[in-house]
């Protein structure tokens, strides 16, 4: 039997969480698979991280 991969929760701000919920609930994304929504979330979070890095420089 294969082992289940370990997953870690991603910490996000309430603002980002609301934005992700809003994105997932729009008409255009309704009915999409969880994998697609997760990919969108990762894109959003990496964009946010890149913005934060710019402010630190």
PDB file of N, CA and C in Angstrom:
ATOM      1  N   UNK A   1       0.830  -1.186   0.000  1.00  0.00           N
ATOM      2  CA  UNK A   1       0.000   0.000   0.000  1.00  0.00           C
ATOM      3  C   UNK A   1       0.873   1.249   0.000  1.00  0.00           C
ATOM      4  N   UNK A   2       0.501   2.220  -0.821  1.00  0.00           N
ATOM      5  CA  UNK A   2       1.296   3.451  -0.890  1.00  0.00           C
ATOM      6  C   UNK A   2       0.961   4.383   0.255  1.00  0.00           C
ATOM      7  N   UNK A   3       1.994   5.082   0.706  1.00  0.00           N
ATOM      8  CA  UNK A   3       1.788   6.054   1.776  1.00  0.00           C
ATOM      9  C   UNK A   3       1.179   7.329   1.215  1.00  0.00           C
ATOM     10  N   UNK A   4       0.341   7.949   1.992  1.00  0.00           N
ATOM     11  CA  UNK A   4      -0.246   9.221   1.592  1.00  0.00           C
ATOM     12  C   UNK A   4       0.813  10.312   1.773  1.00  0.00           C
ATOM     13  N   UNK A   5       0.974  11.203   0.813  1.00  0.00           N
ATOM     14  CA  UNK A   5       1.968  12.257   1.002  1.00  0.00           C
ATOM     15  C   UNK A   5       1.549  13.202   2.131  1.00  0.00           C
ATOM     16  N   UNK A   6       2.528  13.668   2.868  1.00  0.00           N
ATOM     17  CA  UNK A   6       2.237  14.584   3.968  1.00  0.00           C
ATOM     18  C   UNK A   6       1.959  15.966   3.397  1.00  0.00           C
ATOM     19  N   UNK A   7       0.923  16.588   3.895  1.00  0.00           N
ATOM     20  CA  UNK A   7       0.598  17.945   3.437  1.00  0.00           C
ATOM     21  C   UNK A   7       0.651  18.884   4.633  1.00  0.00           C
ATOM     22  N   UNK A   8       1.037  20.110   4.348  1.00  0.00           N
ATOM     23  CA  UNK A   8       1.071  21.120   5.401  1.00  0.00           C
ATOM     24  C   UNK A   8       0.090  22.219   5.036  1.00  0.00           C
ATOM     25  N   UNK A   9      -0.626  22.725   6.018  1.00  0.00           N
ATOM     26  CA  UNK A   9      -1.545  23.826   5.707  1.00  0.00           C
ATOM     27  C   UNK A   9      -0.771  25.086   5.342  1.00  0.00           C
ATOM     28  N   UNK A  10      -1.345  25.894   4.483  1.00  0.00           N
ATOM     29  CA  UNK A  10      -0.717  27.146   4.099  1.00  0.00           C
ATOM     30  C   UNK A  10      -1.387  28.250   4.913  1.00  0.00           C
ATOM     31  N   UNK A  11      -0.587  29.061   5.557  1.00  0.00           N
ATOM     32  CA  UNK A  11      -1.161  30.166   6.326  1.00  0.00           C
ATOM     33  C   UNK A  11      -1.387  31.348   5.393  1.00  0.00           C
ATOM     34  N   UNK A  12      -2.603  31.868   5.427  1.00  0.00           N
ATOM     35  CA  UNK A  12      -2.925  33.037   4.608  1.00  0.00           C
ATOM     36  C   UNK A  12      -3.671  34.046   5.468  1.00  0.00           C
ATOM     37  N   UNK A  13      -3.611  35.293   5.053  1.00  0.00           N
ATOM     38  CA  UNK A  13      -4.346  36.328   5.783  1.00  0.00           C
ATOM     39  C   UNK A  13      -5.831  36.192   5.469  1.00  0.00           C
ATOM     40  N   UNK A  14      -6.644  36.775   6.313  1.00  0.00           N
ATOM     41  CA  UNK A  14      -8.097  36.727   6.108  1.00  0.00           C
ATOM     42  C   UNK A  14      -8.467  37.386   4.779  1.00  0.00           C
ATOM     43  N   UNK A  15      -7.760  38.450   4.441  1.00  0.00           N
ATOM     44  CA  UNK A  15      -8.021  39.161   3.190  1.00  0.00           C
ATOM     45  C   UNK A  15      -7.779  38.252   1.987  1.00  0.00           C
ATOM     46  N   UNK A  16      -6.647  37.543   2.000  1.00  0.00           N
ATOM     47  CA  UNK A  16      -6.322  36.631   0.904  1.00  0.00           C
ATOM     48  C   UNK A  16      -7.336  35.501   0.843  1.00  0.00           C
ATOM     49  N   UNK A  17      -7.741  34.993   2.007  1.00  0.00           N
ATOM     50  CA  UNK A  17      -8.712  33.905   2.056  1.00  0.00           C
ATOM     51  C   UNK A  17     -10.033  34.337   1.425  1.00  0.00           C
ATOM     52  N   UNK A  18     -10.488  35.548   1.770  1.00  0.00           N
ATOM     53  CA  UNK A  18     -11.738  36.064   1.193  1.00  0.00           C
ATOM     54  C   UNK A  18     -11.604  36.222  -0.320  1.00  0.00           C
ATOM     55  N   UNK A  19     -10.435  36.682  -0.758  1.00  0.00           N
ATOM     56  CA  UNK A  19     -10.217  36.843  -2.200  1.00  0.00           C
ATOM     57  C   UNK A  19     -10.264  35.493  -2.920  1.00  0.00           C
ATOM     58  N   UNK A  20      -9.672  34.482  -2.302  1.00  0.00           N
ATOM     59  CA  UNK A  20      -9.710  33.137  -2.891  1.00  0.00           C
ATOM     60  C   UNK A  20     -11.141  32.605  -2.940  1.00  0.00           C
ATOM     61  N   UNK A  21     -11.905  32.846  -1.879  1.00  0.00           N
ATOM     62  CA  UNK A  21     -13.298  32.400  -1.860  1.00  0.00           C
ATOM     63  C   UNK A  21     -14.100  33.104  -2.957  1.00  0.00           C
ATOM     64  N   UNK A  22     -13.843  34.401  -3.115  1.00  0.00           N
ATOM     65  CA  UNK A  22     -14.549  35.184  -4.132  1.00  0.00           C
ATOM     66  C   UNK A  22     -14.209  34.640  -5.526  1.00  0.00           C
ATOM     67  N   UNK A  23     -12.914  34.367  -5.745  1.00  0.00           N
ATOM     68  CA  UNK A  23     -12.491  33.818  -7.040  1.00  0.00           C
ATOM     69  C   UNK A  23     -13.177  32.487  -7.327  1.00  0.00           C
ATOM     70  N   UNK A  24     -13.212  31.635  -6.321  1.00  0.00           N
ATOM     71  CA  UNK A  24     -13.763  30.291  -6.510  1.00  0.00           C
ATOM     72  C   UNK A  24     -15.272  30.326  -6.727  1.00  0.00           C
ATOM     73  N   UNK A  25     -15.933  31.369  -6.244  1.00  0.00           N
ATOM     74  CA  UNK A  25     -17.389  31.390  -6.342  1.00  0.00           C
ATOM     75  C   UNK A  25     -17.904  32.154  -7.561  1.00  0.00           C
ATOM     76  N   UNK A  26     -17.014  32.753  -8.343  1.00  0.00           N
ATOM     77  CA  UNK A  26     -17.476  33.470  -9.530  1.00  0.00           C
ATOM     78  C   UNK A  26     -18.047  32.483 -10.541  1.00  0.00           C
ATOM     79  N   UNK A  27     -18.970  32.968 -11.330  1.00  0.00           N
ATOM     80  CA  UNK A  27     -19.645  32.113 -12.328  1.00  0.00           C
ATOM     81  C   UNK A  27     -18.654  31.362 -13.206  1.00  0.00           C
ATOM     82  N   UNK A  28     -17.625  32.075 -13.630  1.00  0.00           N
ATOM     83  CA  UNK A  28     -16.688  31.486 -14.587  1.00  0.00           C
ATOM     84  C   UNK A  28     -15.921  30.297 -13.990  1.00  0.00           C
ATOM     85  N   UNK A  29     -15.781  30.257 -12.663  1.00  0.00           N
ATOM     86  CA  UNK A  29     -15.013  29.175 -12.041  1.00  0.00           C
ATOM     87  C   UNK A  29     -15.879  28.146 -11.335  1.00  0.00           C
ATOM     88  N   UNK A  30     -17.198  28.323 -11.358  1.00  0.00           N
ATOM     89  CA  UNK A  30     -18.072  27.344 -10.722  1.00  0.00           C
ATOM     90  C   UNK A  30     -17.958  25.999 -11.418  1.00  0.00           C
ATOM     91  N   UNK A  31     -17.895  24.941 -10.627  1.00  0.00           N
ATOM     92  CA  UNK A  31     -17.837  23.611 -11.212  1.00  0.00           C
ATOM     93  C   UNK A  31     -16.429  23.179 -11.613  1.00  0.00           C
ATOM     94  N   UNK A  32     -15.449  24.033 -11.387  1.00  0.00           N
ATOM     95  CA  UNK A  32     -14.074  23.641 -11.706  1.00  0.00           C
ATOM     96  C   UNK A  32     -13.600  22.630 -10.672  1.00  0.00           C
ATOM     97  N   UNK A  33     -12.615  21.872 -11.036  1.00  0.00           N
ATOM     98  CA  UNK A  33     -12.107  20.868 -10.106  1.00  0.00           C
ATOM     99  C   UNK A  33     -11.309  21.549  -8.995  1.00  0.00           C
ATOM    100  N   UNK A  34     -11.177  20.858  -7.897  1.00  0.00           N
ATOM    101  CA  UNK A  34     -10.421  21.400  -6.769  1.00  0.00           C
ATOM    102  C   UNK A  34      -8.977  21.654  -7.166  1.00  0.00           C
ATOM    103  N   UNK A  35      -8.471  20.820  -8.059  1.00  0.00           N
ATOM    104  CA  UNK A  35      -7.076  20.961  -8.492  1.00  0.00           C
ATOM    105  C   UNK A  35      -6.864  22.289  -9.225  1.00  0.00           C
ATOM    106  N   UNK A  36      -7.818  22.664 -10.072  1.00  0.00           N
ATOM    107  CA  UNK A  36      -7.724  23.928 -10.804  1.00  0.00           C
ATOM    108  C   UNK A  36      -7.806  25.096  -9.830  1.00  0.00           C
ATOM    109  N   UNK A  37      -8.737  25.018  -8.873  1.00  0.00           N
ATOM    110  CA  UNK A  37      -8.876  26.089  -7.883  1.00  0.00           C
ATOM    111  C   UNK A  37      -7.616  26.192  -7.023  1.00  0.00           C
ATOM    112  N   UNK A  38      -7.027  25.064  -6.700  1.00  0.00           N
ATOM    113  CA  UNK A  38      -5.801  25.073  -5.918  1.00  0.00           C
ATOM    114  C   UNK A  38      -4.672  25.727  -6.705  1.00  0.00           C
ATOM    115  N   UNK A  39      -4.586  25.438  -7.994  1.00  0.00           N
ATOM    116  CA  UNK A  39      -3.562  26.056  -8.839  1.00  0.00           C
ATOM    117  C   UNK A  39      -3.748  27.574  -8.881  1.00  0.00           C
ATOM    118  N   UNK A  40      -5.006  28.022  -8.949  1.00  0.00           N
ATOM    119  CA  UNK A  40      -5.285  29.458  -8.937  1.00  0.00           C
ATOM    120  C   UNK A  40      -4.842  30.077  -7.612  1.00  0.00           C
ATOM    121  N   UNK A  41      -5.103  29.372  -6.522  1.00  0.00           N
ATOM    122  CA  UNK A  41      -4.718  29.867  -5.205  1.00  0.00           C
ATOM    123  C   UNK A  41      -3.201  29.997  -5.095  1.00  0.00           C
ATOM    124  N   UNK A  42      -2.487  29.009  -5.600  1.00  0.00           N
ATOM    125  CA  UNK A  42      -1.026  29.039  -5.560  1.00  0.00           C
ATOM    126  C   UNK A  42      -0.500  30.220  -6.366  1.00  0.00           C
ATOM    127  N   UNK A  43      -1.093  30.458  -7.542  1.00  0.00           N
ATOM    128  CA  UNK A  43      -0.696  31.610  -8.352  1.00  0.00           C
ATOM    129  C   UNK A  43      -0.894  32.911  -7.585  1.00  0.00           C
ATOM    130  N   UNK A  44      -2.046  33.039  -6.956  1.00  0.00           N
ATOM    131  CA  UNK A  44      -2.349  34.250  -6.201  1.00  0.00           C
ATOM    132  C   UNK A  44      -1.351  34.436  -5.055  1.00  0.00           C
ATOM    133  N   UNK A  45      -1.072  33.348  -4.346  1.00  0.00           N
ATOM    134  CA  UNK A  45      -0.158  33.434  -3.204  1.00  0.00           C
ATOM    135  C   UNK A  45       1.272  33.747  -3.640  1.00  0.00           C
ATOM    136  N   UNK A  46       1.709  33.204  -4.759  1.00  0.00           N
ATOM    137  CA  UNK A  46       3.065  33.498  -5.225  1.00  0.00           C
ATOM    138  C   UNK A  46       3.161  34.948  -5.685  1.00  0.00           C
ATOM    139  N   UNK A  47       2.079  35.456  -6.290  1.00  0.00           N
ATOM    140  CA  UNK A  47       2.058  36.876  -6.659  1.00  0.00           C
ATOM    141  C   UNK A  47       2.169  37.751  -5.417  1.00  0.00           C
ATOM    142  N   UNK A  48       1.443  37.385  -4.384  1.00  0.00           N
ATOM    143  CA  UNK A  48       1.487  38.147  -3.125  1.00  0.00           C
ATOM    144  C   UNK A  48       2.896  38.114  -2.525  1.00  0.00           C
ATOM    145  N   UNK A  49       3.512  36.936  -2.550  1.00  0.00           N
ATOM    146  CA  UNK A  49       4.858  36.796  -1.989  1.00  0.00           C
ATOM    147  C   UNK A  49       5.842  37.647  -2.776  1.00  0.00           C
ATOM    148  N   UNK A  50       5.700  37.673  -4.090  1.00  0.00           N
ATOM    149  CA  UNK A  50       6.587  38.479  -4.940  1.00  0.00           C
ATOM    150  C   UNK A  50       6.414  39.965  -4.628  1.00  0.00           C
ATOM    151  N   UNK A  51       5.164  40.390  -4.405  1.00  0.00           N
ATOM    152  CA  UNK A  51       4.908  41.787  -4.052  1.00  0.00           C
ATOM    153  C   UNK A  51       5.583  42.141  -2.737  1.00  0.00           C
ATOM    154  N   UNK A  52       5.488  41.239  -1.765  1.00  0.00           N
ATOM    155  CA  UNK A  52       6.103  41.489  -0.460  1.00  0.00           C
ATOM    156  C   UNK A  52       7.620  41.610  -0.588  1.00  0.00           C
ATOM    157  N   UNK A  53       8.216  40.740  -1.406  1.00  0.00           N
ATOM    158  CA  UNK A  53       9.670  40.789  -1.597  1.00  0.00           C
ATOM    159  C   UNK A  53      10.093  42.122  -2.192  1.00  0.00           C
ATOM    160  N   UNK A  54       9.304  42.641  -3.118  1.00  0.00           N
ATOM    161  CA  UNK A  54       9.622  43.931  -3.737  1.00  0.00           C
ATOM    162  C   UNK A  54       9.640  45.037  -2.693  1.00  0.00           C
ATOM    163  N   UNK A  55       8.701  44.966  -1.746  1.00  0.00           N
ATOM    164  CA  UNK A  55       8.647  46.020  -0.731  1.00  0.00           C
ATOM    165  C   UNK A  55       9.836  45.924   0.226  1.00  0.00           C
ATOM    166  N   UNK A  56      10.379  44.726   0.369  1.00  0.00           N
ATOM    167  CA  UNK A  56      11.531  44.561   1.270  1.00  0.00           C
ATOM    168  C   UNK A  56      12.822  45.069   0.636  1.00  0.00           C
ATOM    169  N   UNK A  57      12.880  45.066  -0.681  1.00  0.00           N
ATOM    170  CA  UNK A  57      14.122  45.461  -1.356  1.00  0.00           C
ATOM    171  C   UNK A  57      14.345  46.953  -1.340  1.00  0.00           C
TER     172      UNK A  57
END
